[in-house]
Every structure is written in C-alpha cells, then in structure tokens.
mmCIF file of C-alpha atoms and ligand atoms in Angstrom:
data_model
loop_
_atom_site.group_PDB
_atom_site.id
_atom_site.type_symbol
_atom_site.label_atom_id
_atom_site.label_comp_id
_atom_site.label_asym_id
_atom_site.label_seq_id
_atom_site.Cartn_x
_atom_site.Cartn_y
_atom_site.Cartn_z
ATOM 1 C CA UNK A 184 0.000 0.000 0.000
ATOM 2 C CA UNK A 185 1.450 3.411 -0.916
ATOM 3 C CA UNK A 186 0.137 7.072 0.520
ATOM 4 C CA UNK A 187 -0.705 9.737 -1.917
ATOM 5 C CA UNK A 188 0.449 12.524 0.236
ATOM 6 C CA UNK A 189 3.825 10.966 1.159
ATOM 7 C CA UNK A 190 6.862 12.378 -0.471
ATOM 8 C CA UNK A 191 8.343 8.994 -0.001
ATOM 9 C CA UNK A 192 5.947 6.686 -1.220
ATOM 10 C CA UNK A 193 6.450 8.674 -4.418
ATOM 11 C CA UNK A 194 10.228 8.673 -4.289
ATOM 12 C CA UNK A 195 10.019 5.049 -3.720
ATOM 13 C CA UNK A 196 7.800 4.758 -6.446
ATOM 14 C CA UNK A 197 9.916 6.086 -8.983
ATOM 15 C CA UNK A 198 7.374 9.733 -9.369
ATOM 16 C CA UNK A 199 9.873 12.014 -7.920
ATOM 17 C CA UNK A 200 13.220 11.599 -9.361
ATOM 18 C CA UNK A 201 15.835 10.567 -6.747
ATOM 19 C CA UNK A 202 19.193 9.924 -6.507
ATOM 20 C CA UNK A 203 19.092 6.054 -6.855
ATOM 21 C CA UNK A 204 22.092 3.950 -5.551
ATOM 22 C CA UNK A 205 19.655 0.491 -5.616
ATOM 23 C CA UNK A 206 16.292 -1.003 -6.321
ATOM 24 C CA UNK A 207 14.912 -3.816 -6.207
ATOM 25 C CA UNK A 208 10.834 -5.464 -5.855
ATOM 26 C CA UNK A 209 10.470 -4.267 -1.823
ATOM 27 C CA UNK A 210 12.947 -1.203 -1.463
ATOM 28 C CA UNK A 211 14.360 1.939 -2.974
ATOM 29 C CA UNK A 212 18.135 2.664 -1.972
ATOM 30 C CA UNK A 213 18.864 7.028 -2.162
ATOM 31 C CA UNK A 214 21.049 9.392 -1.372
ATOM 32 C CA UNK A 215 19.572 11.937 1.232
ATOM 33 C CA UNK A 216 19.307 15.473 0.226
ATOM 34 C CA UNK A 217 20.414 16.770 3.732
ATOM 35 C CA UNK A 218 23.208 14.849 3.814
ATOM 36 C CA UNK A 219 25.137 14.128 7.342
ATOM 37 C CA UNK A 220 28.178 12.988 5.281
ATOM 38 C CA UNK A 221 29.238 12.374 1.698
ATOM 39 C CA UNK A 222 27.209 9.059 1.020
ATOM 40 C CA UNK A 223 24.362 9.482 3.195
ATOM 41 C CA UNK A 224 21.762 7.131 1.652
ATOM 42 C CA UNK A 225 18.235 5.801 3.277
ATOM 43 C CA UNK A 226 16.516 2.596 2.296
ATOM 44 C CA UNK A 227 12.672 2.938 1.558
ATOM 45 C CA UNK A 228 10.078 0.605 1.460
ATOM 46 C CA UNK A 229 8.066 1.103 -1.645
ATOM 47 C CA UNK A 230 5.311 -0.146 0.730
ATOM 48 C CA UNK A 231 4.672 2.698 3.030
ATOM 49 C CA UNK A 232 4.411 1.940 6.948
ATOM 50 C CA UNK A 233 4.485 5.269 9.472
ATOM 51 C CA UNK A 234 7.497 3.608 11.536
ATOM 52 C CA UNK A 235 9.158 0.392 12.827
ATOM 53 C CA UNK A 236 6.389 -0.749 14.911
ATOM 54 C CA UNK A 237 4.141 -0.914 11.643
ATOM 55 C CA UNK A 238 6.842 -2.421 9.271
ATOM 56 C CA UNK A 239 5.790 -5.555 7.624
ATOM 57 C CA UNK A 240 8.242 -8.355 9.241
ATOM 58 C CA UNK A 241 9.002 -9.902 5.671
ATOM 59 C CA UNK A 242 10.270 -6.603 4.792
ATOM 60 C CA UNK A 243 11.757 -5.933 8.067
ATOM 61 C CA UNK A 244 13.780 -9.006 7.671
ATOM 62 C CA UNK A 245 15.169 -7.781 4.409
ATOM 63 C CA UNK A 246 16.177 -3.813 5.596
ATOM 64 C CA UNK A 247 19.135 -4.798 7.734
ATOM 65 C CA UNK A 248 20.816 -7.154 5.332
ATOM 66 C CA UNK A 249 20.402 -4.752 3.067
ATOM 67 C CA UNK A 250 21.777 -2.343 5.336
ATOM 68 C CA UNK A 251 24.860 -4.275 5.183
ATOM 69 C CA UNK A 252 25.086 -4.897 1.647
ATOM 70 C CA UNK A 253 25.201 -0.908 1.182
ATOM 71 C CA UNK A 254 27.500 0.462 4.169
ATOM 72 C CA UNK A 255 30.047 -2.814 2.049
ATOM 73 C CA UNK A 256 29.890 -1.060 -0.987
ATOM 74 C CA UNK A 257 30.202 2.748 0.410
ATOM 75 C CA UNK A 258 33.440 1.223 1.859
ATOM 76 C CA UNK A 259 35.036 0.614 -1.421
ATOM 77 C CA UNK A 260 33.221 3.607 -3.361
ATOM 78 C CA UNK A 261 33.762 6.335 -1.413
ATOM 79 C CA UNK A 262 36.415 5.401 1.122
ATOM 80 C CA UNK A 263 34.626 5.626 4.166
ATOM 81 C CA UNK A 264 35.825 3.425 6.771
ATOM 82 C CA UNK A 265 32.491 3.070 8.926
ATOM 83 C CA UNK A 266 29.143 3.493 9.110
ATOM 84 C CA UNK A 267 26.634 4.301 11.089
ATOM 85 C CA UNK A 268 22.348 2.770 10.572
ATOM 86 C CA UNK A 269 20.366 5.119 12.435
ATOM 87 C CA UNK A 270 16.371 4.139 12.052
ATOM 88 C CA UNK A 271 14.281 6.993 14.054
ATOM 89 C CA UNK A 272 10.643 6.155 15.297
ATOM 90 C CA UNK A 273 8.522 8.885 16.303
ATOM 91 C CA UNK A 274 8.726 12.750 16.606
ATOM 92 C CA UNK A 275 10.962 12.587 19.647
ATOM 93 C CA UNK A 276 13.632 10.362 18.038
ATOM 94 C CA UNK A 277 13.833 12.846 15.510
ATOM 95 C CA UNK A 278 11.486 11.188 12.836
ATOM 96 C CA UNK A 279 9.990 13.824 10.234
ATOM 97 C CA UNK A 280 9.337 11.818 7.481
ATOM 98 C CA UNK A 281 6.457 9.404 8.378
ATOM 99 C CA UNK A 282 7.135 6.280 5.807
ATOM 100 C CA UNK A 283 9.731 4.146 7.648
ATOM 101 C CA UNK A 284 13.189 4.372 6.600
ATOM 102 C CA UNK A 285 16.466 3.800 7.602
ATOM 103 C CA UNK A 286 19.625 6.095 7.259
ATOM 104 C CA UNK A 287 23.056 4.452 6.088
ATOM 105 C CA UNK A 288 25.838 7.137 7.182
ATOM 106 C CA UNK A 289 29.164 6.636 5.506
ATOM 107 C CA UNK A 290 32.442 7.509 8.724
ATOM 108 C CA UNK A 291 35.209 8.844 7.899
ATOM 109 C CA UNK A 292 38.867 9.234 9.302
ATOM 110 C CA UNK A 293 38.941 12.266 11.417
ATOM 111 C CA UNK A 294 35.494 13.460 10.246
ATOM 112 C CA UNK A 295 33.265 14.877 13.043
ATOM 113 C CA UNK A 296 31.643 13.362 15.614
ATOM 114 C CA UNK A 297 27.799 12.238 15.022
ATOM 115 C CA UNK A 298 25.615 9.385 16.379
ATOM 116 C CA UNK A 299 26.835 9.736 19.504
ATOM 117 C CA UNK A 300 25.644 9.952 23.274
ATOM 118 C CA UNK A 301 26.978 10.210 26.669
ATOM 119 C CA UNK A 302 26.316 7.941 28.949
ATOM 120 C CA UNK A 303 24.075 8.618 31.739
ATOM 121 C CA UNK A 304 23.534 6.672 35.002
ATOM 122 C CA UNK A 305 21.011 4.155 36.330
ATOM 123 C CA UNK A 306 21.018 2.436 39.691
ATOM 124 C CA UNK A 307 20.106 -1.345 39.942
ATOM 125 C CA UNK A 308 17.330 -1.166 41.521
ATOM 126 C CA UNK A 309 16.106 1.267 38.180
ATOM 127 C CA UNK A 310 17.570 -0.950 35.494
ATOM 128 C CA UNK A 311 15.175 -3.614 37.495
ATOM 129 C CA UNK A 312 11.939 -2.035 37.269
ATOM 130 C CA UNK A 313 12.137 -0.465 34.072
ATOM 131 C CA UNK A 314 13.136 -4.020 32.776
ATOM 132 C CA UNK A 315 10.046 -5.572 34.289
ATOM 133 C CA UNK A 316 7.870 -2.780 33.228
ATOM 134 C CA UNK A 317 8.669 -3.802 29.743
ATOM 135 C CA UNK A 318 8.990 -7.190 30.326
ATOM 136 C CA UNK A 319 5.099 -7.274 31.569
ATOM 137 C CA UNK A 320 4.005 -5.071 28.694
ATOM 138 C CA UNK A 321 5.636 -7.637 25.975
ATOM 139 C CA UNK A 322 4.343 -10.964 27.538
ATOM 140 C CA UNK A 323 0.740 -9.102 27.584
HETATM 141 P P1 LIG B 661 14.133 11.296 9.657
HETATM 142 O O1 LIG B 661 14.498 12.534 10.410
HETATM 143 O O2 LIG B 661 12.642 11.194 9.407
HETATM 144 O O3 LIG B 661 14.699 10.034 10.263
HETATM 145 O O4 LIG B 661 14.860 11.421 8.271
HETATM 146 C C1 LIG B 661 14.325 12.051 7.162
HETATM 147 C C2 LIG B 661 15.478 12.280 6.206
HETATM 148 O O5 LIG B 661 14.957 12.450 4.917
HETATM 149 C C3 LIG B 661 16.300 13.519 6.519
HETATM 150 O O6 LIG B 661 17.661 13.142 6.682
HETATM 151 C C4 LIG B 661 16.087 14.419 5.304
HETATM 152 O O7 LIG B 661 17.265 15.103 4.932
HETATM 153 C C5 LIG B 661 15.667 13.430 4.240
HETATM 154 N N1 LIG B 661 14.732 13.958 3.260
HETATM 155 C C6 LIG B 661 13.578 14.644 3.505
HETATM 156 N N2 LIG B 661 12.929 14.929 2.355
HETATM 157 C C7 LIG B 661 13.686 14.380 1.361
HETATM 158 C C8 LIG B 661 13.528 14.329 -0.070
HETATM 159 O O8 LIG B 661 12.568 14.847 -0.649
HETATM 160 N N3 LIG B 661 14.510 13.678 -0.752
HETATM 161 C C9 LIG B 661 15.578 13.089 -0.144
HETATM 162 N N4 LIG B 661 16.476 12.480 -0.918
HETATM 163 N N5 LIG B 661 15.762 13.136 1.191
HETATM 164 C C10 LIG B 661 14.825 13.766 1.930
HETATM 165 ZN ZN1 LIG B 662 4.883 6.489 2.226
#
C-alpha cells in the first residue's frame, strides 16, 4: 500500500526523481538530500508503513541485510571506513518523514563526531523495574 500525500511513497515509487544507488521489488536505496556525510543514503520501502512498529516483518527481515550490503559497498566507493544505521521512530527520536526508513551514514577518518551519546547513570534497583515494566508489557 502506498500514501498519496507521502513524499516517499512517491520517491520510492519512482514519481519524484531521486538519486538512486539500488532497487529492487520491496525497497528503494537514495542518497539523502540533507546529507550528514558524503554518502548518506536511506533505504525505503516502496510499501509505506508510518514507523518500525508498523513495518511488515518480511520486509523488516530484508532492511538490515540490506543495510549491510550498502555500508560494504560505500566502503570501497567512497572510502569511508564506517558506518553508522540510524532508524528513528517517532517525533521525539527525531522522525519527520512518516514512511519508515532507515539512514546508512558513511564515517570517515577524522570526520566529526555524530551518532553519539553520553552515557548517563542508572542504579540497579532502576535498570530492574524499568526491565520488568517492559517485560510485563511484551508478555501481555
Ligand atoms: P528522519 O528525520 O525522518 O529520520 O529522516 C528524514 C530524512 O529524509 C532527513 O535526513 C532528510 O534530509 C531526508 N529527506 C527529507 N525529504 C527528502 C527528499 O525529498 N529527498 C531526499 N532524498 N531526502 C529527503
Ligand atoms: Zn509512504
């Protein structure tokens, strides 16, 4: 199923002219147009799901492989020596475009810091209840 009113649905679809780096039946490979570094691509569904929690599992099991297959061949392209798969869910993980997707970002040498946190603190005694809470919720 694809959304009329979502710029990726028609960028997966081939309607809006992207910068293609792979296709195949289930996804779209492109290069991001607010790029975080030189290579910064995002595989789309051509199916369109809001987020993770939505994504088909038969497609789900595909992304991540696929995921791999890219970040391989930005290694020997473009020289980057890492990369980064960064999948946000939801307006408060930074999500802004509502058809799942997931961002491949090409590390290089030296080049700046990104995808990063620091490390906060949690007692036992939290790491213990906030397990359980979810815990409880998934065997629901
Ligand atoms: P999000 O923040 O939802 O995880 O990521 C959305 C990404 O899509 C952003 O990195 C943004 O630069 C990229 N983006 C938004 N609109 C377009 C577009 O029309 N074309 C391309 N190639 N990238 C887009
Ligand atoms: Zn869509």
């Amino acid at each position: 199923m694809t959304d009329k009113e979502c710029i990726f649905c028609k960028i997966a679809g081939g309607e809006i002219p992207s910068s293609t780096v792979y296709e195949d039946e289930d996804f779209r490979v492109i290069l991001d147009l607010g790029p975080a570094s030189k290579g910064h691509a995002l595989i789309l569904p051509k199916q369109h799901f809001k987020d993770l929690c939505e994504l088909d599992p038969a497609i789900a099991a595909k992304a991540l492989p696929l995921a791999g297959k890219i970040g391989a061949a930005m290694k020997k392209a473009l020289g980057c020596t890492g990369f980064n798969v960064v999948q946000n869910n939801g307006i408060s993980a930074g999500q802004t475009v509502f058809h799942f997707h997931v961002h491949i970002i090409p590390r290089y040498e030296n080049g700046p810091d990104m995808v990063t946190w620091a490390p906060g603190k949690a007692t036992p005694e939290e790491l213990a209840e906030i397990s359980s809470s979810i815990r409880e919720e998934l065997t629901r």
